[in-house]
Short mmCIF file of C-alpha atoms in Angstrom, two decimals:
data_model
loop_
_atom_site.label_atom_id
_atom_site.label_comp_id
_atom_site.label_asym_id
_atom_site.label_seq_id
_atom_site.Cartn_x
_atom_site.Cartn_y
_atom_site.Cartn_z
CA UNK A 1 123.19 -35.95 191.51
CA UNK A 2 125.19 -34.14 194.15
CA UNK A 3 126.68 -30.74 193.69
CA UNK A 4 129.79 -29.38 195.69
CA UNK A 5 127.69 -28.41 198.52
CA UNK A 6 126.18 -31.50 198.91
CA UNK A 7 129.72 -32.98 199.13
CA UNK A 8 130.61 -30.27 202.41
CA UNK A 9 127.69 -31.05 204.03
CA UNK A 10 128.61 -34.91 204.06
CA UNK A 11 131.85 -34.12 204.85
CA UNK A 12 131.17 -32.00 207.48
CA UNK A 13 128.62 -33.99 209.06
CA UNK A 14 130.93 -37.22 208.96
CA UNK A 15 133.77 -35.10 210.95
CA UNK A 16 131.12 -34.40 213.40
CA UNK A 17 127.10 -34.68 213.49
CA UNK A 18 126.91 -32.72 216.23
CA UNK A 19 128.23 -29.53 214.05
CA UNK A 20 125.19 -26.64 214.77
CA UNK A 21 122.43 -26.21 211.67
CA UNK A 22 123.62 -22.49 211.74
CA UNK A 23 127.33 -23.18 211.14
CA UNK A 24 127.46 -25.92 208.90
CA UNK A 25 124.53 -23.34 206.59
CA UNK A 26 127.15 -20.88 206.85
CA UNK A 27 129.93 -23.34 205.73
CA UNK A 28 127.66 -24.20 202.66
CA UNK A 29 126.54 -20.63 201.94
CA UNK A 30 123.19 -21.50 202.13
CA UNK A 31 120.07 -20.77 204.83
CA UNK A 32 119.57 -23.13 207.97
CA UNK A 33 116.46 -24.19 206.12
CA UNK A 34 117.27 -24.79 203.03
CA UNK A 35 120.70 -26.87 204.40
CA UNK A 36 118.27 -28.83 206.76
CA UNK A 37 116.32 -29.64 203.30
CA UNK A 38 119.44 -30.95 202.34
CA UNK A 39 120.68 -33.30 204.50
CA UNK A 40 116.94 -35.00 204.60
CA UNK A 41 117.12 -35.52 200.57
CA UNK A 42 120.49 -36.79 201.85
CA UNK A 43 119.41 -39.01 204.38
CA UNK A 44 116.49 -40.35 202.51
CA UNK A 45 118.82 -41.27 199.60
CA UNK A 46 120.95 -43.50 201.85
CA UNK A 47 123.88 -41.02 201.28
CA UNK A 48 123.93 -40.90 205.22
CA UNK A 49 123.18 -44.03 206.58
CA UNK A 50 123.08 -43.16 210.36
CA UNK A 51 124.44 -40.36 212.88
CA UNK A 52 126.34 -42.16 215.64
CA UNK A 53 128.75 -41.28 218.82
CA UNK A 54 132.57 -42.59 218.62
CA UNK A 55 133.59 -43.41 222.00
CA UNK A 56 136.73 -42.83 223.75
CA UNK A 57 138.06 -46.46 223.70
CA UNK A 58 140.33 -45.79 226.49
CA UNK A 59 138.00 -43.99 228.78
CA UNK A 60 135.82 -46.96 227.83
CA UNK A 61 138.10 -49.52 229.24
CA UNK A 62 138.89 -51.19 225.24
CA UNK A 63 142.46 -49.32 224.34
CA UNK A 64 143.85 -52.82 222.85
CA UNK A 65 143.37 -53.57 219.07
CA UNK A 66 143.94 -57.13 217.57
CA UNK A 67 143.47 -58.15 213.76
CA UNK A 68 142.70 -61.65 213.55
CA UNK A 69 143.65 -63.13 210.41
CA UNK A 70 141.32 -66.47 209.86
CA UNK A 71 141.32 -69.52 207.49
CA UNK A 72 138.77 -71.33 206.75
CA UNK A 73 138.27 -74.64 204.82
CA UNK A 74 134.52 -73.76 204.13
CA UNK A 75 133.31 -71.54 201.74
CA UNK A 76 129.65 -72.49 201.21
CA UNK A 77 126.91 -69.74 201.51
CA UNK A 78 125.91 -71.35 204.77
CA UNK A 79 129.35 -71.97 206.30
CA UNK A 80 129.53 -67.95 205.22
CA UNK A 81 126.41 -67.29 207.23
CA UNK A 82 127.24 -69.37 209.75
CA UNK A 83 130.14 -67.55 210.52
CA UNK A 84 128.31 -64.08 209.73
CA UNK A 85 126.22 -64.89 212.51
CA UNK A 86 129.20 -66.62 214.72
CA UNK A 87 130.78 -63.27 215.46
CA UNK A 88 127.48 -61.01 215.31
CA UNK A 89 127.21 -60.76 218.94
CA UNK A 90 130.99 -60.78 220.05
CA UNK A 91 130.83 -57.07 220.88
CA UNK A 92 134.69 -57.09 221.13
CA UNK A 93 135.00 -57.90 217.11
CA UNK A 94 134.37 -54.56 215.43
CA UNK A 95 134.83 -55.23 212.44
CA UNK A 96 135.25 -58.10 209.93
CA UNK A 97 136.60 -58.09 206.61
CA UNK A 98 136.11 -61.35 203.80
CA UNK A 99 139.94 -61.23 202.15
CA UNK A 100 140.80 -61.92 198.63
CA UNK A 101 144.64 -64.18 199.06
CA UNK A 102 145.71 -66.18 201.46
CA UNK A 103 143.59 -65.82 204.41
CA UNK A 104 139.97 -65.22 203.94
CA UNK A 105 139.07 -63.06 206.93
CA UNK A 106 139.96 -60.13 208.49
CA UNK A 107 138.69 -59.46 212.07
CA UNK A 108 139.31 -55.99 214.19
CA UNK A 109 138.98 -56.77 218.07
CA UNK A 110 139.27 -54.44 220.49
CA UNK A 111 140.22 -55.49 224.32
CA UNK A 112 140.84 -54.17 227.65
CA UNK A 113 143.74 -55.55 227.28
CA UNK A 114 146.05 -58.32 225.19
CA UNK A 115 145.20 -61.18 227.31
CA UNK A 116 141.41 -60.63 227.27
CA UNK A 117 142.00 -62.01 223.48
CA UNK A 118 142.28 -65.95 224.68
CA UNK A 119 138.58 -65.87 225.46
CA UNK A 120 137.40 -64.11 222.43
CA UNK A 121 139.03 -66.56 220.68
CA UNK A 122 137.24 -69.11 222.72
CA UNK A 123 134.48 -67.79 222.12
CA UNK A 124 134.32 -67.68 218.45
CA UNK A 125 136.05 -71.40 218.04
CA UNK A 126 132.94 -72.72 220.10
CA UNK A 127 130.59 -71.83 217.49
CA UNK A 128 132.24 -72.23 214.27
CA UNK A 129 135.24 -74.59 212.58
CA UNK A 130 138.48 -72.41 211.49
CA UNK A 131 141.10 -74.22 209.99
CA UNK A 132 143.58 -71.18 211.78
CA UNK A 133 143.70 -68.30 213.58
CA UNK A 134 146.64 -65.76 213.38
CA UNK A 135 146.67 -62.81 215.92
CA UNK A 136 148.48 -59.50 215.14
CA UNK A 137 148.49 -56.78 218.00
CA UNK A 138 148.47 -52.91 216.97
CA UNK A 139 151.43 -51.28 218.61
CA UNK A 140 150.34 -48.01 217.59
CA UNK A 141 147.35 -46.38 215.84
CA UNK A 142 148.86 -44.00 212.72
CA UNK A 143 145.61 -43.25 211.46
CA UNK A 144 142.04 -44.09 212.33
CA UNK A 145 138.53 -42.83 211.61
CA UNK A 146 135.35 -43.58 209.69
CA UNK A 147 135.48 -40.35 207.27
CA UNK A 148 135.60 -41.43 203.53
CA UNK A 149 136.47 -39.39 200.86
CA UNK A 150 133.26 -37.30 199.59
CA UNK A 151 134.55 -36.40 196.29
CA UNK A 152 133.62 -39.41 194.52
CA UNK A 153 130.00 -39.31 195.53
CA UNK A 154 127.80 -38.31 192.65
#
């Protein structure tokens, strides 16, 4: 069961992992011990999964976002799998998302630019049967981040 301390230290550490032992046992009120105690029962309950880096996408060279809307006529476990491992190693496909309603996946694809998208898509039709493929471009990020809410966790 998590307490409300618990809860800052996830959040904190999700806004940054990088935050010093000594400040974040200060934000908590508690020692730098006993808060490193903490986040290991934390981590070894799966509560944090992994610490990781978010790039700069446009010093990295990948400022353009696409969602890729896909159909499918397949819906077998192995056609799923299939298609799990079809877009596994497209680095450019960040994300993907199985959709309840009309289209069944959801795909986040970032790109040095628009036209880079043609051979993603190329890519991804090579290995696996789509009955269609609708690309939407982002215009403009209004919010973006991996933070979730801590206050449900119990």
């Amino acid at each position: 069961m998590l307490d409300d301390r618990d809860r800052k230290i996830l959040d904190a550490l999700q806004r940054d992992s990088s935050v010093p032992l000594a400040d974040l046992a200060e934000l908590v009120s508690l020692s730098a011990s006993a808060c490193s105690r903490r986040i290991q029962r934390l981590e070894d309950a799966g509560y944090i999964q992994k610490r990781i880096a978010i790039l700069d996408r446009e010093k990295i060279g990948v400022p353009t976002t696409v969602f890729a809307l896909v159909k499918t006529a397949h819906h077998s476990d192995d056609w799923i799998e299939t298609f799990r491992g079809s877009i596994a190693d497209i680095a450019e496909i960040v994300e993907a998302h199985r959709l309840t309603g009309s289209y069944d996946y959801l795909l986040k694809i970032v790109l040095p630019q628009v036209e880079h998208y043609d051979l993603v898509y190329r890519r991804l039709v090579k290995r696996i049967e789509l009955f269609d493929v609708s690309a939407f471009i982002s215009m403009e990020t209004l919010k973006s981040g991996q933070a979730v809410p801590v206050s449900y966790a119990v």
